[in-house]
Short mmCIF file of N, CA and C in Angstrom, two decimals:
data_model
loop_
_atom_site.label_atom_id
_atom_site.label_comp_id
_atom_site.label_asym_id
_atom_site.label_seq_id
_atom_site.Cartn_x
_atom_site.Cartn_y
_atom_site.Cartn_z
N MET A 138 99.01 94.04 114.03
CA MET A 138 97.61 93.34 113.70
C MET A 138 96.60 93.86 114.69
N ALA A 139 95.60 94.57 114.07
CA ALA A 139 94.37 95.30 114.49
C ALA A 139 93.54 94.39 115.19
N SER A 140 92.80 94.21 116.27
CA SER A 140 91.82 93.67 116.88
C SER A 140 90.55 94.40 116.34
N ASN A 141 89.74 93.23 116.16
CA ASN A 141 88.11 93.45 115.72
C ASN A 141 87.05 93.14 117.01
N ALA A 142 87.85 92.84 118.04
CA ALA A 142 86.70 92.64 119.10
C ALA A 142 86.40 94.14 119.43
N ALA A 143 85.02 93.81 120.10
CA ALA A 143 84.19 94.77 120.51
C ALA A 143 84.70 95.50 121.63
N VAL A 144 84.62 96.68 121.68
CA VAL A 144 85.35 97.61 122.87
C VAL A 144 84.22 98.08 123.59
N PRO A 145 83.95 98.03 124.86
CA PRO A 145 82.92 98.39 126.13
C PRO A 145 82.76 99.83 125.46
N PHE A 146 81.34 100.07 125.53
CA PHE A 146 81.08 101.65 125.25
C PHE A 146 81.88 102.74 126.18
N TRP A 147 81.63 102.06 127.36
CA TRP A 147 82.39 102.93 128.64
C TRP A 147 83.74 103.30 128.28
N ARG A 148 84.76 102.33 127.60
CA ARG A 148 85.84 102.59 127.11
C ARG A 148 85.90 103.49 125.90
N ALA A 149 85.16 103.32 124.93
CA ALA A 149 85.04 103.99 123.65
C ALA A 149 84.68 105.47 123.92
N ALA A 150 83.78 105.91 125.27
CA ALA A 150 83.67 107.24 125.68
C ALA A 150 84.75 107.84 126.25
N GLY A 151 85.86 106.94 126.56
CA GLY A 151 87.03 107.69 127.47
C GLY A 151 86.76 107.67 128.83
N MET A 152 86.07 106.57 129.23
CA MET A 152 85.88 106.74 130.85
C MET A 152 86.47 105.34 131.41
N THR A 153 86.71 105.45 132.87
CA THR A 153 87.44 103.93 133.31
C THR A 153 86.01 103.36 133.68
N TYR A 154 85.99 101.83 134.07
CA TYR A 154 85.12 101.53 134.47
C TYR A 154 84.43 101.78 135.98
N ILE A 155 85.34 102.37 136.50
CA ILE A 155 84.80 102.80 138.00
C ILE A 155 84.02 104.38 137.54
N THR A 156 84.61 104.80 136.86
CA THR A 156 83.65 106.28 136.39
C THR A 156 82.41 105.49 136.04
N TYR A 157 82.33 104.97 135.14
CA TYR A 157 80.92 104.27 134.56
C TYR A 157 80.10 103.81 135.55
N SER A 158 80.87 102.88 136.62
CA SER A 158 79.91 102.26 137.58
C SER A 158 79.36 103.27 138.60
N ASN A 159 80.32 104.38 139.04
CA ASN A 159 79.61 105.20 139.87
C ASN A 159 78.56 106.22 139.20
N ILE A 160 78.62 106.44 137.91
CA ILE A 160 77.37 107.09 137.23
C ILE A 160 76.33 106.44 137.41
N CYS A 161 76.53 104.81 136.84
CA CYS A 161 75.06 104.00 136.95
C CYS A 161 74.63 104.00 138.18
N ALA A 162 75.41 103.88 139.46
CA ALA A 162 74.98 103.79 140.48
C ALA A 162 74.20 105.12 141.14
N ASN A 163 74.61 106.19 140.80
CA ASN A 163 73.98 107.43 141.13
C ASN A 163 72.43 107.25 140.30
N LEU A 164 72.58 107.02 139.27
CA LEU A 164 71.23 107.12 138.51
C LEU A 164 70.30 105.91 139.22
N VAL A 165 70.64 104.99 139.52
CA VAL A 165 70.00 104.18 140.26
C VAL A 165 69.46 104.60 141.67
N ARG A 166 70.13 105.29 142.29
CA ARG A 166 69.81 105.59 143.89
C ARG A 166 68.80 106.74 143.44
N ASN A 167 69.18 107.78 142.50
CA ASN A 167 68.14 108.76 142.06
C ASN A 167 66.90 108.34 141.82
N CYS A 168 66.69 107.19 141.17
CA CYS A 168 65.52 106.50 140.83
C CYS A 168 64.38 105.87 141.87
N LEU A 169 65.10 105.43 142.95
CA LEU A 169 64.55 104.95 144.05
C LEU A 169 63.56 105.75 144.80
N LYS A 170 62.33 105.04 145.06
CA LYS A 170 61.47 106.00 145.87
C LYS A 170 61.83 105.78 147.36
N GLU A 171 61.12 106.90 148.28
CA GLU A 171 61.25 106.79 149.61
C GLU A 171 60.90 105.58 150.19
N PRO A 172 61.37 104.94 151.35
CA PRO A 172 62.26 105.38 152.14
C PRO A 172 63.73 104.67 151.44
N TYR A 173 63.52 103.96 150.23
CA TYR A 173 64.62 103.29 149.84
C TYR A 173 65.62 104.24 149.25
N LYS A 174 65.37 105.17 149.05
CA LYS A 174 66.16 106.33 148.18
C LYS A 174 66.85 106.69 149.65
N THR A 175 66.36 107.23 150.62
CA THR A 175 67.17 107.73 151.99
C THR A 175 68.26 106.66 152.44
N GLU A 176 67.64 105.51 152.52
CA GLU A 176 68.69 104.62 152.76
C GLU A 176 70.09 104.40 152.04
N ALA A 177 69.65 104.52 150.90
CA ALA A 177 70.72 104.14 149.56
C ALA A 177 71.76 105.31 149.87
N LEU A 178 71.38 106.43 150.07
CA LEU A 178 72.09 107.54 150.41
C LEU A 178 72.73 107.67 151.39
N THR A 179 72.46 107.15 152.45
CA THR A 179 73.36 106.80 153.55
C THR A 179 74.26 105.72 153.61
N ARG A 180 74.04 104.79 152.84
CA ARG A 180 75.11 103.82 152.53
C ARG A 180 76.14 104.02 151.57
N GLU A 181 76.06 105.51 150.95
CA GLU A 181 76.95 106.09 149.97
C GLU A 181 77.97 106.72 150.65
N LYS A 182 77.57 107.48 151.79
CA LYS A 182 78.81 107.99 152.64
C LYS A 182 79.95 107.03 152.84
N VAL A 183 81.30 107.79 152.73
CA VAL A 183 82.29 106.96 152.97
C VAL A 183 82.99 107.90 154.03
N HIS A 184 83.80 107.14 155.15
CA HIS A 184 84.65 107.80 155.89
C HIS A 184 85.95 107.25 155.86
N PHE A 185 87.08 107.82 156.10
CA PHE A 185 88.40 107.21 156.06
C PHE A 185 89.36 108.00 156.96
N SER A 186 90.50 107.30 157.20
CA SER A 186 91.56 108.29 157.99
C SER A 186 92.65 108.29 157.16
N VAL A 187 93.42 109.50 157.29
CA VAL A 187 94.76 109.80 156.82
C VAL A 187 95.84 109.94 157.68
N THR A 188 96.66 109.31 157.49
CA THR A 188 97.84 109.42 158.72
C THR A 188 99.22 109.91 157.52
N LYS A 189 99.94 111.17 158.19
CA LYS A 189 100.98 111.59 157.71
C LYS A 189 102.31 111.09 158.16
N TRP A 190 103.30 110.95 157.37
CA TRP A 190 104.43 110.44 157.81
C TRP A 190 105.46 111.65 157.96
N ALA A 191 106.34 111.66 159.19
CA ALA A 191 107.38 112.49 159.21
C ALA A 191 108.51 111.87 159.97
N ASP A 192 109.63 111.80 159.41
CA ASP A 192 111.02 111.29 159.86
C ASP A 192 110.65 109.60 160.14
N GLY A 193 109.92 109.11 159.10
CA GLY A 193 109.96 107.56 159.14
C GLY A 193 108.65 107.11 160.45
N LYS A 194 107.81 108.01 161.08
CA LYS A 194 107.02 107.94 162.17
C LYS A 194 105.59 108.30 161.70
N PRO A 195 104.75 107.65 162.09
CA PRO A 195 103.47 108.27 161.55
C PRO A 195 102.98 109.27 162.75
N GLN A 196 102.17 110.36 161.79
CA GLN A 196 101.64 111.34 163.11
C GLN A 196 100.52 111.08 163.21
N LYS A 197 99.60 111.83 164.03
CA LYS A 197 98.19 111.40 164.45
C LYS A 197 97.39 111.46 163.18
N PRO A 198 96.42 110.46 162.92
CA PRO A 198 95.59 110.39 162.13
C PRO A 198 94.42 111.22 162.25
N THR A 199 94.13 111.93 160.91
CA THR A 199 92.96 112.80 160.88
C THR A 199 91.63 112.06 160.30
N LEU A 200 90.45 112.38 160.53
CA LEU A 200 89.29 111.37 159.89
C LEU A 200 88.88 112.54 158.80
N ARG A 201 88.76 111.77 157.88
CA ARG A 201 88.04 112.33 156.68
C ARG A 201 86.65 111.75 156.20
N SER A 202 86.13 112.43 155.41
CA SER A 202 85.01 111.92 154.80
C SER A 202 84.67 112.60 153.40
N ASP A 203 83.90 111.98 152.46
CA ASP A 203 83.88 112.29 151.19
C ASP A 203 82.45 113.05 151.08
N THR A 204 81.53 113.53 152.37
CA THR A 204 80.55 114.10 152.18
C THR A 204 80.66 115.87 152.01
N THR A 205 79.81 116.37 151.89
CA THR A 205 80.00 117.91 151.97
C THR A 205 79.14 118.24 153.29
N GLU A 206 79.02 117.51 154.07
CA GLU A 206 78.13 117.62 155.40
C GLU A 206 79.11 118.36 156.43
#
């Protein structure tokens, strides 16, 4: 039995909601005027640590960033 329910356009376009949300957020940030644009771009940066495991023990964590700086 097929459903006639409406499908969100992002799903119909073959995107995930996260991809759609990221595209919308980038568009909004690019439309902002200064100084709000600079503030929004600095909040966008993400930093995280990665810990590799060997022989059941954690190794020294490394700090990573998603920015190209």
